[in-house]
Each structure stands twice: as structure tokens, then as C-alpha cells.
XYZ file of C-alpha atoms in Angstrom:
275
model
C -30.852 -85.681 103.798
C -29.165 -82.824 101.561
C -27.614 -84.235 98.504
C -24.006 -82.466 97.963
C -22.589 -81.942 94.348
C -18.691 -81.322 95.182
C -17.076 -79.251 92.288
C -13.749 -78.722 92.586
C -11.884 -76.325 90.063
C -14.495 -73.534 89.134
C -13.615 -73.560 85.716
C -15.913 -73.206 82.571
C -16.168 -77.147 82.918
C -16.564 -77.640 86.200
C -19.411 -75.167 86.118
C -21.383 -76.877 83.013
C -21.386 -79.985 83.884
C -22.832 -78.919 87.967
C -25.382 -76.661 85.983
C -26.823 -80.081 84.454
C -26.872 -82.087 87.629
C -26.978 -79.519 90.545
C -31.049 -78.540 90.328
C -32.473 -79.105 93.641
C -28.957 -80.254 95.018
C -26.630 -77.931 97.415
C -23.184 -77.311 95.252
C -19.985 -77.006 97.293
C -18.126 -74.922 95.094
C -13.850 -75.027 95.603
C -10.925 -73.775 93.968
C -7.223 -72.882 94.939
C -8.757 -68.844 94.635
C -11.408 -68.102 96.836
C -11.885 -65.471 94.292
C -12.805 -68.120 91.339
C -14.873 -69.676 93.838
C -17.310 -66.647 94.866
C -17.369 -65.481 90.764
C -18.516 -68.944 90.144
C -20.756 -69.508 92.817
C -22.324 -65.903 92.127
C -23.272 -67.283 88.231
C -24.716 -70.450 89.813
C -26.607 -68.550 92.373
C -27.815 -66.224 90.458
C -29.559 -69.170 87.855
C -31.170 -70.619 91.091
C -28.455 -72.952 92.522
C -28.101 -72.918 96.325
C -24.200 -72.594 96.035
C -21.499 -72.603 99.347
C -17.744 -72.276 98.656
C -14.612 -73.984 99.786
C -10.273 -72.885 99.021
C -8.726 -76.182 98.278
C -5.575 -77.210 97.299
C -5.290 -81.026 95.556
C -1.778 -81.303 96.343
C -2.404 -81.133 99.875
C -4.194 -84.053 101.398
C -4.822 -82.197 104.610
C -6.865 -79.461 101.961
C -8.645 -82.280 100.140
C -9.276 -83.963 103.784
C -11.084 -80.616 104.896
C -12.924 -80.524 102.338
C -14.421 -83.738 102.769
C -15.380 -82.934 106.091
C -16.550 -79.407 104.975
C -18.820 -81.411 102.317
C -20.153 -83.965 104.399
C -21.243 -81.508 107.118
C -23.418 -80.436 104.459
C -25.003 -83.529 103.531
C -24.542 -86.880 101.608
C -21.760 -86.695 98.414
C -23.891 -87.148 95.879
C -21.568 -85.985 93.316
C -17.983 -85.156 92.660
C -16.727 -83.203 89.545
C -12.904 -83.061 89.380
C -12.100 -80.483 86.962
C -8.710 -79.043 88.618
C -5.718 -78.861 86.993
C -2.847 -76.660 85.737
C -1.972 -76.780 81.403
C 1.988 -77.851 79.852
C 2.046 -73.191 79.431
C 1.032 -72.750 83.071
C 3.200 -74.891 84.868
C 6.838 -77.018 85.778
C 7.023 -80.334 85.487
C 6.979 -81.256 89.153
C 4.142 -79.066 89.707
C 2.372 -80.422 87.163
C 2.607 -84.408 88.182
C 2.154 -83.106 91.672
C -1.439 -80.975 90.998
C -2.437 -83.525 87.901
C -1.604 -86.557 89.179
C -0.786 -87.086 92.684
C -3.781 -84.335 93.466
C -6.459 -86.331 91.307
C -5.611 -89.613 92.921
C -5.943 -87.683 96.351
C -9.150 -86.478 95.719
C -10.217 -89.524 94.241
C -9.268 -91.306 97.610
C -10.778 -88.905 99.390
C -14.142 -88.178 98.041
C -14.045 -92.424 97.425
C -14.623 -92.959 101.396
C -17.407 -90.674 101.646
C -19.280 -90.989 98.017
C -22.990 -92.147 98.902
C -24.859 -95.016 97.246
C -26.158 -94.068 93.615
C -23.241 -91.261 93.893
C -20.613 -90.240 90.855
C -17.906 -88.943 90.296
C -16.492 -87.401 87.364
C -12.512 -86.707 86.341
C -11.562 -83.978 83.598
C -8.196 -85.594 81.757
C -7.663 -84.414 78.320
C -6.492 -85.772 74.957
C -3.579 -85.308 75.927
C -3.292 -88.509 77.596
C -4.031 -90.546 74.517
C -1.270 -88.885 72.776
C 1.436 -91.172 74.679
C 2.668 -94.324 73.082
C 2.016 -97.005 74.977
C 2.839 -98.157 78.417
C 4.241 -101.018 79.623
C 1.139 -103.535 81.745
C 3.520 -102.328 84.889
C 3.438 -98.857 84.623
C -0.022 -99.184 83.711
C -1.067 -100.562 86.246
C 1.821 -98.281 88.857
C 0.026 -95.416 87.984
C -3.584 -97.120 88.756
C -2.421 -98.626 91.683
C 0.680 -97.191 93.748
C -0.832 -95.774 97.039
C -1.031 -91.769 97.016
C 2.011 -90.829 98.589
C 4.284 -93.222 96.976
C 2.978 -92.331 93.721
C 5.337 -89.506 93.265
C 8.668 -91.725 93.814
C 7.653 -93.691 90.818
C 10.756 -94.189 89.067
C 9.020 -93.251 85.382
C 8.038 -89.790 86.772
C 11.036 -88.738 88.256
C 13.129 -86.057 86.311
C 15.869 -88.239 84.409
C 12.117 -89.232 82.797
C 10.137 -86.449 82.602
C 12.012 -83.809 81.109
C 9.311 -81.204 80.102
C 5.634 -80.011 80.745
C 3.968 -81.460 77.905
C 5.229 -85.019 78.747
C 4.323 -84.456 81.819
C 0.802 -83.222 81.464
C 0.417 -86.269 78.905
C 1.328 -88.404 81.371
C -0.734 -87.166 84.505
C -3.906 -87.113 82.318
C -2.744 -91.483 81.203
C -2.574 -91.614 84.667
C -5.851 -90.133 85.499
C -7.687 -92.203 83.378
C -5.540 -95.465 84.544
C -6.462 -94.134 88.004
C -10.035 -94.090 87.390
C -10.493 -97.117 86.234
C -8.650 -98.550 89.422
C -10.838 -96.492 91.960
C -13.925 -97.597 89.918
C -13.517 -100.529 91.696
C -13.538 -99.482 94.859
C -16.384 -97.006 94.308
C -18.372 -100.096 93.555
C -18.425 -101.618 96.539
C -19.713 -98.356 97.672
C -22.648 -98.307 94.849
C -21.035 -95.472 93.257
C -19.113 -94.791 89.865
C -16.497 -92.969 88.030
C -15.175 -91.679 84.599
C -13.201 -89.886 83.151
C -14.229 -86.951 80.791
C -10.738 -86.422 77.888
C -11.756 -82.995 76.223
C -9.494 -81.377 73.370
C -9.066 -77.740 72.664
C -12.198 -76.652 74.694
C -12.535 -72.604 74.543
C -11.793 -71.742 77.816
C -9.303 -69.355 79.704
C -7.268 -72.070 80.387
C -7.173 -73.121 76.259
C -7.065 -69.177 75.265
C -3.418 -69.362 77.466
C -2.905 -72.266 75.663
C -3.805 -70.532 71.955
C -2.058 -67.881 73.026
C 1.349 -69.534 74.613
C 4.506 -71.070 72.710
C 2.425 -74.084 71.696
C -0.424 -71.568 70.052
C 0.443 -72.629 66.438
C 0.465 -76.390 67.299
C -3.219 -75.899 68.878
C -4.554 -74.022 65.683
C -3.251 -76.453 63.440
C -4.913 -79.079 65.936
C -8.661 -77.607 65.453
C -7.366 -77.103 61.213
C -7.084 -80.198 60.511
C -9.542 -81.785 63.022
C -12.919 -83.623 61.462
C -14.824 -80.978 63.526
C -13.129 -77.868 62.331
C -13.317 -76.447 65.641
C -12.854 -76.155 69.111
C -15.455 -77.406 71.489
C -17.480 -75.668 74.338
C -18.128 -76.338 77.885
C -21.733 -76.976 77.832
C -20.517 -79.842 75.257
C -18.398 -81.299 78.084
C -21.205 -80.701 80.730
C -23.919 -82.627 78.232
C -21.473 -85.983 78.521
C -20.668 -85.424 82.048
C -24.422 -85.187 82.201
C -25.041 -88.412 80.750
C -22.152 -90.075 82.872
C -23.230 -88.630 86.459
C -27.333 -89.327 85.559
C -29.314 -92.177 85.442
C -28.795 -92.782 81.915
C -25.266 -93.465 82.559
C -25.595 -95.665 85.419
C -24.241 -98.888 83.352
C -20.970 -96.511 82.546
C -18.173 -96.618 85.319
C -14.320 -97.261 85.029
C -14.291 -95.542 81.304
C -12.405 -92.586 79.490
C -14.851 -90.453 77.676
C -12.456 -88.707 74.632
C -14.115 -85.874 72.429
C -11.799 -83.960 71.179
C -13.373 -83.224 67.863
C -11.837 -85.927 65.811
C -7.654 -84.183 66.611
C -6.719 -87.376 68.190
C -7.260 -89.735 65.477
C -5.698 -86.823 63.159
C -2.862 -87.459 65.566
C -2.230 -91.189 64.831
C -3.804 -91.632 61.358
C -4.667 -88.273 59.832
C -2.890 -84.730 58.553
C -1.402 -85.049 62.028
C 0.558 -87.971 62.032
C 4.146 -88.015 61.718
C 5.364 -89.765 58.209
């Protein structure tokens, strides 16, 4: 039987981490722009990587549901790498929660019926998410827990709450991480696991918007004052989701991975921190 890496978001990520753990293995390749897709899937192809393609859109379950099926006519999920997502300069609010977080738990639902034994999945967050103070146990566990399609009626995530795209992002990438951990649970009884990867500034196009945007200034200061000077790369991301979706990670399920170069503990106890 084929083995089926799943890859959704053909992103700079998204493509690292399938170039460590797609050799031999048929990559279904998906993004909301079939354009992404094919520029993608002609890199892969073209280093040896038998590559098909797929337009999906997260916030749809009927999208993520035909994508299952597309992936499972193609053989056993071996592997899912959710690296999807829209950034605080790209994007409202709603849209946001609804691609973020409502489309993450989707897929994770999704891909979780069909995952294989010895299967994996892997979740791009950010460090954004460990920016937010605290929740409460409750919403903690709301935004692990609350089926998919009530998620979004939540009363912490409605707009008298979430009042702009930063909190929001910070919030959706919690939530993935909260979410995660919940589903790693049910992947278990399927033999299967799942993590969550929490990268800081990584040099992508999405981070170069970012660099570029209204919050540029915050994000250079971020990498200034970081312990690792700098930003990070992809093929640093793909090396721990790697580790995570190999063998060598096969006691590792349920957790939030955060490399970020050192900004987040900046953040609470560094140059960062407010006085």
C-alpha cells in the first residue's frame, strides 16, 4: 500500500519539513492557490518526489472532507503537515479565528479518522501563542475540546473579546496547541501522534509581509534582542518536524515544540519585557 504524506499550505515550511519525510512516499500537495500548489510540487518533483496536488480551503469542512477522500484514494495517511494559516498583517479578525482556529481543528478532525497506524501529524502554531497571559482551566480546555462547529460561538472569541488581529492570531495559535494536545488523544487510539511545531520570525514570504507591515519595527527589535540574533530558516523547522514525524520521535505526541530563537523568553524575562 502507498504511504501518503498530506501537506497542506505549500509554504517554505510545509515544504521542508515533507522534503525530510517524503523519500519514497507519494506527497499530496494542497493549498487555497492551485498556483502555490503546482510551484511547490514542481520544486519537490524536480528533487525526486512523486508529488500530486489538491485546492483546499480549511475553513470549509466540505474542502478539508474532499481532501481526505482525494488522499486516501491515493493510499494510507501516513503523514499530515498542517502548515496553513493567514499572519495578524494579512488578515481580519474573524478571518483569522476562522482559517487559524476553527480550520486547524477541522483538519485535525478530519485527517484524525483516516491517519494510519505509526502515522503523524504535525501543526505549525507560532510564538505567538505563548505570548498570551494565561487562560483560565475552562477556556483551556473550550478551546481543546468544543466540537468544530461550535467552536466559533465561544463566547471568549466573539468580537466584544477579540478586538484586533494580533490577539486574535495569539489566540488561534493557544488554541492550536490546546487543540493538539486534545486530538493527541484520540490519535492514540488510532496508533498515531501529533505536535505542534511554535516557530518565531522564520524568513519566509509570509514573515517578509510581516517585516515589512505596520508591526515591521516590533519584529526587528524581536530578532535584536533575541539570544539567537536572528531569524530562523525553514529547513530549521523541517529538521524538528523531522524528528517529531520519524521514528526518533515516536515517544513525542500531545506537545508544543517552541523555537523561536530565544524572543519568547526575551518577552517575559529579557530586553522585551514590559517594566
Amino acid at each position: 500500500m502507498t504511504n501518503v504524506i498530506v501537506v497542506i499550505g505549500a509554504g517554505s515550511i510545509g515544504q521542508a519539513i515533507a522534503r525530510r519525510v517524503s523519500a519514497g512516499k507519494h506527497v499530496l500537495l494542497a493549498d487555497l492557490r492551485q498556483e502555490n500548489a503546482d510551484a511547490a510540487a514542481k520544486t519537490l518533483r524536480d528533487a525526486g518526489f512523486n508529488v500530486a496536488t489538491a485546492t483546499v480551503d480549511v475553513s470549509s469542512r466540505a474542502s478539508v472532507h474532499a481532501l481526505v477522500e482525494t488522499a486516501t484514494s491515493l493510499g494510507e495517511v501516513l503523514g499530515v503537515i498542517h502548515a496553513a494559516g493567514v499572519s495578524p498583517s494579512q488578515a481580519s479578525p474573524e478571518t483569522i479565528l476562522k482559517v487559524d482556529l476553527y480550520g486547524t481543528a477541522l483538519v485535525l478532525e478530519e485527517f484524525g479518522n483516516v491517519i494510519t497506524r505509526g502515522g503523524a501529524g504535525v501543526v505549525i502554531a507560532s510564538q505567538s501563542g505563548h505570548r498570551l497571559p494565561p487562560l483560565s482551566s475552562e477556556q483551556n480546555t473550550a478551546l481543546a475540546t468544543t466540537p468544530v462547529e461550535e467552536l466559533l460561538n465561544l463566547p471568549m472569541l466573539q468580537p466584544d473579546q477579540v478586538k484586533d488581529s494580533l490577539h486574535a492570531y495569539q489566540l488561534s495559535k493557544r488554541g492550536n496547541s490546546l487543540r493538539v494536545m486534545a486530538e493527541a488523544v484520540r490519535w492514540g487510539k488510532r496508533g498515531a501522534r501529533v505536535n505542534t511545531i511554535s516557530p518565531g520570525i522564520i524568513i519566509t514570504p509570509l514573515a517578509n509581509d510581516e517585516l515589512k507591515g505596520p508591526r515591521g519595527e516590533g519584529y526587528r527589535r524581536m530578532i535584536e534582542v533575541s539570544a539567537a540574533g536572528r531569524a530562523g530558516t525553514p529547513d530549521e523547522v523541517g529538521t524538528v518536524g523531522a524528528l517529531l514525524m520519524g521514528p526518533d520521535g515516536a515517544f513525542i505526541t500531545g506537545s508544543d515544540f517552541l523555537m523561536d530563537g530565544g524572543v519568547t523568553a526575551a518577552y517575559w524575562f529579557g530586553e522585551l519585557a514590559s517594566k
